[in-house]
mmCIF file of C-alpha atoms in Angstrom:
data_model
loop_
_atom_site.group_PDB
_atom_site.id
_atom_site.type_symbol
_atom_site.label_atom_id
_atom_site.label_comp_id
_atom_site.label_asym_id
_atom_site.label_seq_id
_atom_site.Cartn_x
_atom_site.Cartn_y
_atom_site.Cartn_z
ATOM 1 C CA MET A 1 -25.702 -16.503 10.823
ATOM 2 C CA ALA A 2 -24.150 -13.851 8.559
ATOM 3 C CA ILE A 3 -27.227 -11.673 8.997
ATOM 4 C CA LYS A 4 -26.943 -11.646 12.801
ATOM 5 C CA SER A 5 -23.308 -10.550 12.808
ATOM 6 C CA ARG A 6 -21.781 -7.161 12.039
ATOM 7 C CA ALA A 7 -18.544 -8.908 11.022
ATOM 8 C CA PRO A 8 -17.274 -8.575 7.443
ATOM 9 C CA ILE A 9 -18.190 -11.352 5.040
ATOM 10 C CA LEU A 10 -16.029 -12.694 2.222
ATOM 11 C CA LEU A 11 -17.860 -14.261 -0.712
ATOM 12 C CA ASN A 12 -15.701 -16.303 -3.030
ATOM 13 C CA GLY A 13 -16.644 -18.453 -5.995
ATOM 14 C CA PRO A 14 -16.556 -18.891 -9.750
ATOM 15 C CA THR A 15 -18.182 -16.553 -12.246
ATOM 16 C CA GLY A 16 -21.931 -17.053 -12.344
ATOM 17 C CA ALA A 17 -22.181 -18.593 -8.874
ATOM 18 C CA GLY A 18 -24.426 -15.790 -7.599
ATOM 19 C CA LYS A 19 -21.969 -13.891 -5.391
ATOM 20 C CA SER A 20 -23.380 -10.487 -6.351
ATOM 21 C CA PHE A 21 -26.953 -11.580 -5.734
ATOM 22 C CA LEU A 22 -26.039 -13.097 -2.374
ATOM 23 C CA ALA A 23 -24.011 -10.024 -1.337
ATOM 24 C CA ARG A 24 -26.906 -7.697 -2.146
ATOM 25 C CA ARG A 25 -29.388 -9.900 -0.280
ATOM 26 C CA ILE A 26 -27.150 -10.135 2.800
ATOM 27 C CA PHE A 27 -26.751 -6.350 2.703
ATOM 28 C CA GLU A 28 -30.510 -5.795 2.555
ATOM 29 C CA LEU A 29 -31.200 -8.183 5.427
ATOM 30 C CA LYS A 30 -28.390 -6.806 7.602
ATOM 31 C CA GLN A 31 -29.491 -3.247 6.863
ATOM 32 C CA ALA A 32 -33.017 -4.032 8.048
ATOM 33 C CA ARG A 33 -31.847 -5.962 11.122
ATOM 34 C CA HIS A 34 -29.168 -3.539 12.333
ATOM 35 C CA GLN A 35 -30.883 -0.371 11.047
ATOM 36 C CA PHE A 36 -27.850 1.204 9.422
ATOM 37 C CA SER A 37 -27.772 3.456 6.412
ATOM 38 C CA GLY A 38 -25.357 3.245 3.569
ATOM 39 C CA ALA A 39 -25.160 2.267 -0.047
ATOM 40 C CA PHE A 40 -24.343 -1.098 -1.546
ATOM 41 C CA VAL A 41 -21.296 -0.669 -3.757
ATOM 42 C CA GLU A 42 -20.183 -3.474 -6.023
ATOM 43 C CA VAL A 43 -16.536 -3.607 -7.065
ATOM 44 C CA ASN A 44 -15.196 -6.269 -9.398
ATOM 45 C CA CYS A 45 -11.750 -6.704 -7.843
ATOM 46 C CA ALA A 46 -10.628 -8.795 -10.824
ATOM 47 C CA THR A 47 -10.640 -5.622 -12.918
ATOM 48 C CA LEU A 48 -8.343 -3.714 -10.557
ATOM 49 C CA ARG A 49 -4.737 -3.376 -11.680
ATOM 50 C CA GLY A 50 -2.214 -4.515 -9.108
ATOM 51 C CA ASP A 51 -0.316 -1.243 -9.022
ATOM 52 C CA THR A 52 -3.396 0.909 -8.454
ATOM 53 C CA ALA A 53 -5.723 -1.464 -6.585
ATOM 54 C CA MET A 54 -4.888 -0.093 -3.128
ATOM 55 C CA SER A 55 -5.333 3.482 -4.320
ATOM 56 C CA THR A 56 -8.654 2.646 -5.948
ATOM 57 C CA LEU A 57 -10.034 0.908 -2.857
ATOM 58 C CA PHE A 58 -8.541 3.095 -0.136
ATOM 59 C CA GLY A 59 -7.939 6.418 -1.896
ATOM 60 C CA HIS A 60 -4.895 8.677 -1.981
ATOM 61 C CA VAL A 61 -3.867 12.305 -1.693
ATOM 62 C CA LYS A 62 -2.522 14.441 -4.496
ATOM 63 C CA GLY A 63 1.179 13.732 -5.036
ATOM 64 C CA ALA A 64 1.168 10.438 -3.111
ATOM 65 C CA PHE A 65 2.817 8.748 -6.096
ATOM 66 C CA THR A 66 3.808 9.541 -9.663
ATOM 67 C CA GLY A 67 0.647 10.268 -11.594
ATOM 68 C CA ALA A 68 -1.470 11.196 -8.543
ATOM 69 C CA ARG A 69 -2.514 14.571 -9.916
ATOM 70 C CA GLU A 70 -5.499 14.884 -7.599
ATOM 71 C CA SER A 71 -6.761 13.322 -4.398
ATOM 72 C CA ARG A 72 -9.135 10.382 -4.743
ATOM 73 C CA GLU A 73 -11.770 9.432 -2.193
ATOM 74 C CA ASP A 74 -11.894 5.778 -1.249
ATOM 75 C CA TYR A 75 -14.810 3.365 -1.598
ATOM 76 C CA TYR A 76 -15.410 3.548 2.158
ATOM 77 C CA ALA A 77 -15.799 7.329 2.297
ATOM 78 C CA ALA A 78 -18.936 9.353 2.938
ATOM 79 C CA PRO A 79 -21.632 8.761 2.198
ATOM 80 C CA ARG A 80 -20.817 5.725 4.326
ATOM 81 C CA ARG A 81 -20.729 2.532 2.307
ATOM 82 C CA ASP A 82 -21.071 -0.598 4.358
ATOM 83 C CA VAL A 83 -20.733 -3.325 1.765
ATOM 84 C CA ILE A 84 -18.284 -3.788 -1.041
ATOM 85 C CA SER A 85 -18.872 -6.786 -3.213
#
């Protein structure tokens, strides 16, 4: 069912459950079915610090907050990335 849909998918589970493997496989199957291009990008959200998580995922412009010395592109930016694990 996940392969047929273009809707986002949330994979949740304990370490070692195979989330990364499943995410990559779903990406490959959806890419073939819906014929889209893009790269699979894996992000371990557990390693993101709370105060910079939003900036890391969604980017920021120079001067947006103290310490933002340069703009940062987000994980969704070009080249288009369709899956974040």
